[in-house]
């Protein structure tokens, strides 16, 4: 059975952490035990250092939108080449907390960086590499932020305005509509229902892809 790359995406507070546990649970029920977990940005020493810079900044130096974008891609390619691809080649399954769709939604939608520039960068860095399945946890930004706030302090990106997160969500929804490897989960429902939806969606996907 060949390894697959499954990614969980969504705004903060969408419930990605719980979704990841549910995905792992369903995979194990399907006798898929060799799992590797990743988070982005992060997942290698260099990528984790970039994560820290992106989330917290340094010495109050303004981080430009383009520099932020390049840092996400630097972290991502470190993770792909040093962790994700080696795992897949050993037939391990990789469960990712965010991947490139985040960049398209946050830097493309939220920060409104130029589409053509982003496409050229993505194609050159990723060279066609993409997840086998993405579960996009869709939630209104206000509700997600309320959940995230209940957990503690907000980081640099989380401090953006609701208008920014509306743009991020719109871009997520737009991209999900045009890519059959992205499945949208209504994450505004109570936890039990969301978990049930993820279970059912993944079971159906596994059957369709010959891994039940
Ligand atoms: N970012 C970017 O801009 N570009 C990129 O390319 C990438 C990332 C890769 C990463 O921060 C930041 O970088 C992120 C996007 C940006 N910033 N923002 N803003 P991170 O990794 O620290 O944060 P995150 O990915 O957004 O994770 P999160 O805040 O932990 O969100 P979450 O994992 O979805 O939330 P959670 O911990 O699962 O749930 C939040 C709380 O809600 C928790 O207490 C749960 O018990 C509760 N919850 C969850 N589901 C429910 C339901 N259904 N009902 C009620 N309560 C619930």
PDB file of C-alpha atoms and ligand atoms in Angstrom:
ATOM      1  CA  UNK A   1       0.000   0.000   0.000  1.00  0.00           C
ATOM      2  CA  UNK A   2       1.620   3.271  -1.057  1.00  0.00           C
ATOM      3  CA  UNK A   3       1.904   6.212   1.326  1.00  0.00           C
ATOM      4  CA  UNK A   4      -0.375   9.215   0.969  1.00  0.00           C
ATOM      5  CA  UNK A   5      -0.208  12.848   2.033  1.00  0.00           C
ATOM      6  CA  UNK A   6      -3.373  14.100   3.791  1.00  0.00           C
ATOM      7  CA  UNK A   7      -3.586  17.744   4.832  1.00  0.00           C
ATOM      8  CA  UNK A   8      -5.929  19.558   7.214  1.00  0.00           C
ATOM      9  CA  UNK A   9      -6.528  23.216   6.381  1.00  0.00           C
ATOM     10  CA  UNK A  10      -8.594  26.101   7.700  1.00  0.00           C
ATOM     11  CA  UNK A  11      -8.673  29.351   9.632  1.00  0.00           C
ATOM     12  CA  UNK A  12      -7.385  29.381  13.214  1.00  0.00           C
ATOM     13  CA  UNK A  13      -9.829  27.869  15.647  1.00  0.00           C
ATOM     14  CA  UNK A  14     -11.393  25.758  12.895  1.00  0.00           C
ATOM     15  CA  UNK A  15     -10.538  22.643  14.897  1.00  0.00           C
ATOM     16  CA  UNK A  16      -7.569  21.346  12.900  1.00  0.00           C
ATOM     17  CA  UNK A  17      -5.993  19.740  15.976  1.00  0.00           C
ATOM     18  CA  UNK A  18      -9.073  17.627  16.661  1.00  0.00           C
ATOM     19  CA  UNK A  19      -9.469  16.850  12.954  1.00  0.00           C
ATOM     20  CA  UNK A  20      -5.912  15.490  12.793  1.00  0.00           C
ATOM     21  CA  UNK A  21      -6.648  13.106  15.673  1.00  0.00           C
ATOM     22  CA  UNK A  22      -9.807  11.924  13.905  1.00  0.00           C
ATOM     23  CA  UNK A  23      -7.952  11.340  10.630  1.00  0.00           C
ATOM     24  CA  UNK A  24      -5.267   9.314  12.450  1.00  0.00           C
ATOM     25  CA  UNK A  25      -7.965   7.330  14.208  1.00  0.00           C
ATOM     26  CA  UNK A  26      -9.742   6.412  10.952  1.00  0.00           C
ATOM     27  CA  UNK A  27      -6.457   5.461   9.278  1.00  0.00           C
ATOM     28  CA  UNK A  28      -5.546   3.150  12.177  1.00  0.00           C
ATOM     29  CA  UNK A  29      -9.001   1.531  11.971  1.00  0.00           C
ATOM     30  CA  UNK A  30      -8.104   0.845   8.341  1.00  0.00           C
ATOM     31  CA  UNK A  31      -4.837  -0.831   9.425  1.00  0.00           C
ATOM     32  CA  UNK A  32      -2.707   2.099   8.357  1.00  0.00           C
ATOM     33  CA  UNK A  33      -0.380   2.495  11.339  1.00  0.00           C
ATOM     34  CA  UNK A  34       2.814   4.013   9.936  1.00  0.00           C
ATOM     35  CA  UNK A  35       1.931   7.691  10.323  1.00  0.00           C
ATOM     36  CA  UNK A  36       4.099  10.811  10.177  1.00  0.00           C
ATOM     37  CA  UNK A  37       2.761  14.145  11.463  1.00  0.00           C
ATOM     38  CA  UNK A  38       3.859  17.511  10.078  1.00  0.00           C
ATOM     39  CA  UNK A  39       2.922  21.111  10.745  1.00  0.00           C
ATOM     40  CA  UNK A  40       3.530  24.185   8.607  1.00  0.00           C
ATOM     41  CA  UNK A  41       5.415  26.305   8.889  1.00  0.00           C
ATOM     42  CA  UNK A  42       7.760  23.957  10.725  1.00  0.00           C
ATOM     43  CA  UNK A  43       8.682  20.314  11.037  1.00  0.00           C
ATOM     44  CA  UNK A  44      12.497  20.499  10.568  1.00  0.00           C
ATOM     45  CA  UNK A  45      15.006  22.526  12.652  1.00  0.00           C
ATOM     46  CA  UNK A  46      15.370  25.203   9.948  1.00  0.00           C
ATOM     47  CA  UNK A  47      11.632  25.287   9.252  1.00  0.00           C
ATOM     48  CA  UNK A  48      10.891  25.603  12.981  1.00  0.00           C
ATOM     49  CA  UNK A  49      13.329  28.548  13.222  1.00  0.00           C
ATOM     50  CA  UNK A  50      11.495  30.182  10.308  1.00  0.00           C
ATOM     51  CA  UNK A  51       8.163  29.464  12.054  1.00  0.00           C
ATOM     52  CA  UNK A  52       9.373  31.346  15.106  1.00  0.00           C
ATOM     53  CA  UNK A  53      10.461  34.324  12.986  1.00  0.00           C
ATOM     54  CA  UNK A  54       7.198  34.366  11.011  1.00  0.00           C
ATOM     55  CA  UNK A  55       4.962  34.112  14.072  1.00  0.00           C
ATOM     56  CA  UNK A  56       6.828  36.437  16.433  1.00  0.00           C
ATOM     57  CA  UNK A  57       8.950  38.691  14.202  1.00  0.00           C
ATOM     58  CA  UNK A  58      12.336  39.993  15.401  1.00  0.00           C
ATOM     59  CA  UNK A  59      13.267  43.248  17.139  1.00  0.00           C
ATOM     60  CA  UNK A  60      10.109  44.967  15.840  1.00  0.00           C
ATOM     61  CA  UNK A  61      11.505  44.948  12.276  1.00  0.00           C
ATOM     62  CA  UNK A  62       8.550  45.082   9.879  1.00  0.00           C
ATOM     63  CA  UNK A  63       8.285  41.816   7.938  1.00  0.00           C
ATOM     64  CA  UNK A  64       7.281  42.572   4.344  1.00  0.00           C
ATOM     65  CA  UNK A  65       4.560  40.485   2.732  1.00  0.00           C
ATOM     66  CA  UNK A  66       6.989  39.166   0.099  1.00  0.00           C
ATOM     67  CA  UNK A  67       9.624  38.235   2.689  1.00  0.00           C
ATOM     68  CA  UNK A  68       6.929  36.410   4.677  1.00  0.00           C
ATOM     69  CA  UNK A  69       5.860  34.544   1.539  1.00  0.00           C
ATOM     70  CA  UNK A  70       9.432  33.471   0.769  1.00  0.00           C
ATOM     71  CA  UNK A  71       9.922  32.302   4.347  1.00  0.00           C
ATOM     72  CA  UNK A  72       6.822  30.088   4.092  1.00  0.00           C
ATOM     73  CA  UNK A  73       8.214  28.540   0.904  1.00  0.00           C
ATOM     74  CA  UNK A  74      11.701  28.116   2.381  1.00  0.00           C
ATOM     75  CA  UNK A  75      10.187  26.296   5.365  1.00  0.00           C
ATOM     76  CA  UNK A  76       7.912  24.220   3.102  1.00  0.00           C
ATOM     77  CA  UNK A  77      10.598  22.946   0.770  1.00  0.00           C
ATOM     78  CA  UNK A  78      12.820  22.008   3.734  1.00  0.00           C
ATOM     79  CA  UNK A  79       9.908  19.956   5.064  1.00  0.00           C
ATOM     80  CA  UNK A  80       8.966  18.389   1.723  1.00  0.00           C
ATOM     81  CA  UNK A  81      12.493  17.351   0.778  1.00  0.00           C
ATOM     82  CA  UNK A  82      13.699  16.275   4.221  1.00  0.00           C
ATOM     83  CA  UNK A  83      10.573  14.780   5.770  1.00  0.00           C
ATOM     84  CA  UNK A  84       7.489  14.363   3.550  1.00  0.00           C
ATOM     85  CA  UNK A  85       8.996  12.848   0.400  1.00  0.00           C
ATOM     86  CA  UNK A  86      11.311  10.458   2.336  1.00  0.00           C
ATOM     87  CA  UNK A  87       8.309   9.300   4.405  1.00  0.00           C
ATOM     88  CA  UNK A  88       6.113   8.730   1.338  1.00  0.00           C
ATOM     89  CA  UNK A  89       8.894   6.805  -0.366  1.00  0.00           C
ATOM     90  CA  UNK A  90       8.901   4.439   2.654  1.00  0.00           C
ATOM     91  CA  UNK A  91       5.118   4.013   2.218  1.00  0.00           C
ATOM     92  CA  UNK A  92       4.380   5.990   5.356  1.00  0.00           C
ATOM     93  CA  UNK A  93       1.253   8.157   5.466  1.00  0.00           C
ATOM     94  CA  UNK A  94       1.817  11.823   6.223  1.00  0.00           C
ATOM     95  CA  UNK A  95      -0.815  13.909   8.034  1.00  0.00           C
ATOM     96  CA  UNK A  96      -0.116  17.612   7.588  1.00  0.00           C
ATOM     97  CA  UNK A  97      -1.351  20.500   9.721  1.00  0.00           C
ATOM     98  CA  UNK A  98      -1.516  23.050   6.844  1.00  0.00           C
ATOM     99  CA  UNK A  99       0.383  23.055   3.530  1.00  0.00           C
ATOM    100  CA  UNK A 100       0.467  25.149   0.353  1.00  0.00           C
ATOM    101  CA  UNK A 101      -3.265  25.932   0.357  1.00  0.00           C
ATOM    102  CA  UNK A 102      -2.578  28.101   3.444  1.00  0.00           C
ATOM    103  CA  UNK A 103      -0.143  30.208   1.427  1.00  0.00           C
ATOM    104  CA  UNK A 104      -2.615  30.600  -1.401  1.00  0.00           C
ATOM    105  CA  UNK A 105      -5.352  31.620   1.063  1.00  0.00           C
ATOM    106  CA  UNK A 106      -3.368  33.801   3.527  1.00  0.00           C
ATOM    107  CA  UNK A 107      -0.691  35.370   1.330  1.00  0.00           C
ATOM    108  CA  UNK A 108      -2.753  35.299  -1.898  1.00  0.00           C
ATOM    109  CA  UNK A 109      -6.221  36.062  -0.475  1.00  0.00           C
ATOM    110  CA  UNK A 110      -5.369  37.777   2.817  1.00  0.00           C
ATOM    111  CA  UNK A 111      -2.272  39.750   1.867  1.00  0.00           C
ATOM    112  CA  UNK A 112      -3.421  40.109  -1.762  1.00  0.00           C
ATOM    113  CA  UNK A 113      -0.020  39.269  -3.236  1.00  0.00           C
ATOM    114  CA  UNK A 114       0.108  39.110  -7.011  1.00  0.00           C
ATOM    115  CA  UNK A 115      -1.351  35.863  -8.377  1.00  0.00           C
ATOM    116  CA  UNK A 116       1.087  35.506 -11.247  1.00  0.00           C
ATOM    117  CA  UNK A 117       4.095  36.026  -8.977  1.00  0.00           C
ATOM    118  CA  UNK A 118       2.732  33.459  -6.532  1.00  0.00           C
ATOM    119  CA  UNK A 119       2.016  30.892  -9.251  1.00  0.00           C
ATOM    120  CA  UNK A 120       5.533  31.170 -10.696  1.00  0.00           C
ATOM    121  CA  UNK A 121       7.052  30.843  -7.220  1.00  0.00           C
ATOM    122  CA  UNK A 122       4.851  27.860  -6.320  1.00  0.00           C
ATOM    123  CA  UNK A 123       5.554  26.025  -9.566  1.00  0.00           C
ATOM    124  CA  UNK A 124       9.298  26.559  -9.223  1.00  0.00           C
ATOM    125  CA  UNK A 125       9.518  25.596  -5.564  1.00  0.00           C
ATOM    126  CA  UNK A 126       7.023  22.729  -5.410  1.00  0.00           C
ATOM    127  CA  UNK A 127       7.465  21.346  -8.933  1.00  0.00           C
ATOM    128  CA  UNK A 128       3.949  19.874  -8.978  1.00  0.00           C
ATOM    129  CA  UNK A 129       4.103  18.273  -5.535  1.00  0.00           C
ATOM    130  CA  UNK A 130       0.694  18.378  -3.806  1.00  0.00           C
ATOM    131  CA  UNK A 131      -1.351  16.518  -1.171  1.00  0.00           C
ATOM    132  CA  UNK A 132      -3.431  13.482  -2.171  1.00  0.00           C
ATOM    133  CA  UNK A 133      -6.308  14.786  -0.058  1.00  0.00           C
ATOM    134  CA  UNK A 134      -7.002  18.077   1.720  1.00  0.00           C
ATOM    135  CA  UNK A 135      -9.766  18.453   4.288  1.00  0.00           C
ATOM    136  CA  UNK A 136     -10.644  22.130   4.434  1.00  0.00           C
ATOM    137  CA  UNK A 137     -12.329  23.014   7.749  1.00  0.00           C
ATOM    138  CA  UNK A 138     -14.592  25.924   6.830  1.00  0.00           C
ATOM    139  CA  UNK A 139     -15.537  28.351   9.598  1.00  0.00           C
ATOM    140  CA  UNK A 140     -16.640  32.014   9.783  1.00  0.00           C
ATOM    141  CA  UNK A 141     -13.580  34.008  10.929  1.00  0.00           C
ATOM    142  CA  UNK A 142     -15.399  35.516  13.927  1.00  0.00           C
ATOM    143  CA  UNK A 143     -16.220  32.087  15.364  1.00  0.00           C
ATOM    144  CA  UNK A 144     -12.710  30.732  14.707  1.00  0.00           C
ATOM    145  CA  UNK A 145     -11.053  33.725  16.361  1.00  0.00           C
ATOM    146  CA  UNK A 146     -13.393  33.420  19.348  1.00  0.00           C
ATOM    147  CA  UNK A 147     -12.240  29.823  19.826  1.00  0.00           C
ATOM    148  CA  UNK A 148      -8.561  30.769  19.265  1.00  0.00           C
ATOM    149  CA  UNK A 149      -8.855  33.698  21.705  1.00  0.00           C
ATOM    150  CA  UNK A 150     -10.271  31.442  24.400  1.00  0.00           C
ATOM    151  CA  UNK A 151      -6.958  29.570  24.190  1.00  0.00           C
ATOM    152  CA  UNK A 152      -4.665  32.553  24.908  1.00  0.00           C
ATOM    153  CA  UNK A 153      -2.611  35.274  23.263  1.00  0.00           C
ATOM    154  CA  UNK A 154      -2.758  35.986  19.517  1.00  0.00           C
ATOM    155  CA  UNK A 155       0.383  35.844  17.341  1.00  0.00           C
ATOM    156  CA  UNK A 156       1.435  38.309  14.598  1.00  0.00           C
ATOM    157  CA  UNK A 157      -0.857  36.886  11.896  1.00  0.00           C
ATOM    158  CA  UNK A 158      -3.751  36.181  14.266  1.00  0.00           C
ATOM    159  CA  UNK A 159      -3.789  39.923  15.083  1.00  0.00           C
ATOM    160  CA  UNK A 160      -4.940  40.769  11.543  1.00  0.00           C
ATOM    161  CA  UNK A 161      -8.437  42.268  11.031  1.00  0.00           C
ATOM    162  CA  UNK A 162     -11.619  40.309  10.398  1.00  0.00           C
ATOM    163  CA  UNK A 163     -11.616  41.756   6.842  1.00  0.00           C
ATOM    164  CA  UNK A 164      -8.247  40.048   6.274  1.00  0.00           C
ATOM    165  CA  UNK A 165      -9.652  36.708   7.484  1.00  0.00           C
ATOM    166  CA  UNK A 166     -12.781  37.149   5.335  1.00  0.00           C
ATOM    167  CA  UNK A 167     -10.483  37.427   2.312  1.00  0.00           C
ATOM    168  CA  UNK A 168      -8.558  34.337   3.466  1.00  0.00           C
ATOM    169  CA  UNK A 169     -11.791  32.358   3.843  1.00  0.00           C
ATOM    170  CA  UNK A 170     -13.117  33.521   0.439  1.00  0.00           C
ATOM    171  CA  UNK A 171      -9.893  32.350  -1.231  1.00  0.00           C
ATOM    172  CA  UNK A 172     -10.037  28.985   0.573  1.00  0.00           C
ATOM    173  CA  UNK A 173     -13.633  28.477  -0.587  1.00  0.00           C
ATOM    174  CA  UNK A 174     -12.811  29.506  -4.147  1.00  0.00           C
ATOM    175  CA  UNK A 175      -9.833  27.120  -4.347  1.00  0.00           C
ATOM    176  CA  UNK A 176     -11.807  24.249  -2.784  1.00  0.00           C
ATOM    177  CA  UNK A 177     -14.526  24.655  -5.426  1.00  0.00           C
ATOM    178  CA  UNK A 178     -12.076  24.130  -8.267  1.00  0.00           C
ATOM    179  CA  UNK A 179      -9.996  21.237  -6.937  1.00  0.00           C
ATOM    180  CA  UNK A 180     -11.536  17.802  -6.423  1.00  0.00           C
ATOM    181  CA  UNK A 181      -8.709  16.796  -4.046  1.00  0.00           C
ATOM    182  CA  UNK A 182      -9.995  19.396  -1.552  1.00  0.00           C
ATOM    183  CA  UNK A 183     -13.076  18.423   0.482  1.00  0.00           C
ATOM    184  CA  UNK A 184     -14.864  21.068   2.561  1.00  0.00           C
ATOM    185  CA  UNK A 185     -16.024  20.213   6.085  1.00  0.00           C
ATOM    186  CA  UNK A 186     -18.477  22.567   7.844  1.00  0.00           C
ATOM    187  CA  UNK A 187     -16.404  23.261  10.965  1.00  0.00           C
ATOM    188  CA  UNK A 188     -18.950  25.593  12.569  1.00  0.00           C
ATOM    189  CA  UNK A 189     -20.997  22.580  13.702  1.00  0.00           C
ATOM    190  CA  UNK A 190     -20.648  21.109  17.213  1.00  0.00           C
ATOM    191  CA  UNK A 191     -17.485  19.027  17.648  1.00  0.00           C
ATOM    192  CA  UNK A 192     -19.296  15.671  17.592  1.00  0.00           C
ATOM    193  CA  UNK A 193     -20.914  16.399  14.220  1.00  0.00           C
ATOM    194  CA  UNK A 194     -17.667  17.715  12.722  1.00  0.00           C
ATOM    195  CA  UNK A 195     -15.848  14.568  13.859  1.00  0.00           C
ATOM    196  CA  UNK A 196     -18.589  12.403  12.353  1.00  0.00           C
ATOM    197  CA  UNK A 197     -18.347  14.269   9.031  1.00  0.00           C
ATOM    198  CA  UNK A 198     -14.576  13.829   8.899  1.00  0.00           C
ATOM    199  CA  UNK A 199     -14.875  10.099   9.676  1.00  0.00           C
ATOM    200  CA  UNK A 200     -17.454   9.549   6.934  1.00  0.00           C
ATOM    201  CA  UNK A 201     -15.593  11.658   4.367  1.00  0.00           C
ATOM    202  CA  UNK A 202     -12.291   9.892   4.947  1.00  0.00           C
ATOM    203  CA  UNK A 203     -13.830   6.400   4.943  1.00  0.00           C
ATOM    204  CA  UNK A 204     -15.490   7.153   1.581  1.00  0.00           C
ATOM    205  CA  UNK A 205     -12.218   8.535   0.207  1.00  0.00           C
ATOM    206  CA  UNK A 206     -10.269   5.466   1.370  1.00  0.00           C
ATOM    207  CA  UNK A 207     -12.749   3.120  -0.307  1.00  0.00           C
ATOM    208  CA  UNK A 208     -12.576   5.152  -3.522  1.00  0.00           C
ATOM    209  CA  UNK A 209      -8.773   5.033  -3.433  1.00  0.00           C
ATOM    210  CA  UNK A 210      -8.543   1.311  -2.714  1.00  0.00           C
ATOM    211  CA  UNK A 211      -7.305   1.612   0.860  1.00  0.00           C
ATOM    212  CA  UNK A 212     -10.278   0.392   2.924  1.00  0.00           C
TER     213      UNK A 212
HETATM  214  N1  LIG B   1       0.133  30.622   7.664  1.00  0.00           N
HETATM  215  C1  LIG B   1       0.199  31.442   6.537  1.00  0.00           C
HETATM  216  O1  LIG B   1      -0.147  32.626   6.593  1.00  0.00           O
HETATM  217  N2  LIG B   1       0.682  30.909   5.379  1.00  0.00           N
HETATM  218  C2  LIG B   1       1.110  29.630   5.277  1.00  0.00           C
HETATM  219  O2  LIG B   1       1.545  29.207   4.198  1.00  0.00           O
HETATM  220  C3  LIG B   1       1.033  28.792   6.447  1.00  0.00           C
HETATM  221  C4  LIG B   1       0.548  29.343   7.610  1.00  0.00           C
HETATM  222  C5  LIG B   1       1.499  27.379   6.372  1.00  0.00           C
HETATM  223  C6  LIG B   1       0.324  29.264  11.743  1.00  0.00           C
HETATM  224  O3  LIG B   1      -0.003  29.359  13.055  1.00  0.00           O
HETATM  225  C7  LIG B   1      -0.032  30.621  11.166  1.00  0.00           C
HETATM  226  O4  LIG B   1       0.609  30.815   9.918  1.00  0.00           O
HETATM  227  C8  LIG B   1      -1.515  30.696  10.923  1.00  0.00           C
HETATM  228  C9  LIG B   1      -1.652  30.700   9.410  1.00  0.00           C
HETATM  229  C10 LIG B   1      -0.336  31.181   8.940  1.00  0.00           C
HETATM  230  N3  LIG B   1      -1.889  31.946  11.470  1.00  0.00           N
HETATM  231  N4  LIG B   1      -2.889  32.535  11.539  1.00  0.00           N
HETATM  232  N5  LIG B   1      -3.602  33.351  11.811  1.00  0.00           N
HETATM  233  P1  LIG B   1      -0.354  28.120  14.004  1.00  0.00           P
HETATM  234  O5  LIG B   1       0.132  26.843  13.417  1.00  0.00           O
HETATM  235  O6  LIG B   1       0.107  28.471  15.366  1.00  0.00           O
HETATM  236  O7  LIG B   1      -1.901  28.244  14.116  1.00  0.00           O
HETATM  237  P2  LIG B   1      -3.048  27.517  13.376  1.00  0.00           P
HETATM  238  O8  LIG B   1      -2.577  26.621  12.315  1.00  0.00           O
HETATM  239  O9  LIG B   1      -3.991  28.560  12.949  1.00  0.00           O
HETATM  240  O10 LIG B   1      -3.642  26.546  14.478  1.00  0.00           O
HETATM  241  P3  LIG B   1      -4.661  26.813  15.607  1.00  0.00           P
HETATM  242  O11 LIG B   1      -4.810  28.237  15.986  1.00  0.00           O
HETATM  243  O12 LIG B   1      -4.217  25.940  16.695  1.00  0.00           O
HETATM  244  O13 LIG B   1      -6.040  26.378  14.973  1.00  0.00           O
HETATM  245  P4  LIG B   1      -6.732  24.968  15.043  1.00  0.00           P
HETATM  246  O14 LIG B   1      -5.692  23.892  15.142  1.00  0.00           O
HETATM  247  O15 LIG B   1      -7.692  24.854  13.925  1.00  0.00           O
HETATM  248  O16 LIG B   1      -7.576  25.040  16.356  1.00  0.00           O
HETATM  249  P5  LIG B   1      -7.785  23.917  17.465  1.00  0.00           P
HETATM  250  O17 LIG B   1      -6.723  23.980  18.517  1.00  0.00           O
HETATM  251  O18 LIG B   1      -8.062  22.590  16.883  1.00  0.00           O
HETATM  252  O19 LIG B   1      -9.171  24.435  18.080  1.00  0.00           O
HETATM  253  C11 LIG B   1      -9.227  25.671  18.721  1.00  0.00           C
HETATM  254  C12 LIG B   1     -10.150  25.574  19.957  1.00  0.00           C
HETATM  255  O20 LIG B   1     -11.513  25.385  19.529  1.00  0.00           O
HETATM  256  C13 LIG B   1      -9.820  24.413  20.869  1.00  0.00           C
HETATM  257  O21 LIG B   1      -9.961  24.842  22.202  1.00  0.00           O
HETATM  258  C14 LIG B   1     -10.881  23.360  20.515  1.00  0.00           C
HETATM  259  O22 LIG B   1     -11.215  22.534  21.609  1.00  0.00           O
HETATM  260  C15 LIG B   1     -12.074  24.229  20.115  1.00  0.00           C
HETATM  261  N6  LIG B   1     -12.909  23.589  19.079  1.00  0.00           N
HETATM  262  C16 LIG B   1     -12.455  22.936  17.967  1.00  0.00           C
HETATM  263  N7  LIG B   1     -13.492  22.487  17.223  1.00  0.00           N
HETATM  264  C17 LIG B   1     -14.628  22.870  17.863  1.00  0.00           C
HETATM  265  C18 LIG B   1     -16.033  22.715  17.585  1.00  0.00           C
HETATM  266  N8  LIG B   1     -16.477  22.071  16.487  1.00  0.00           N
HETATM  267  N9  LIG B   1     -16.909  23.255  18.463  1.00  0.00           N
HETATM  268  C19 LIG B   1     -16.493  23.913  19.559  1.00  0.00           C
HETATM  269  N10 LIG B   1     -15.185  24.087  19.887  1.00  0.00           N
HETATM  270  C20 LIG B   1     -14.279  23.573  19.052  1.00  0.00           C
END
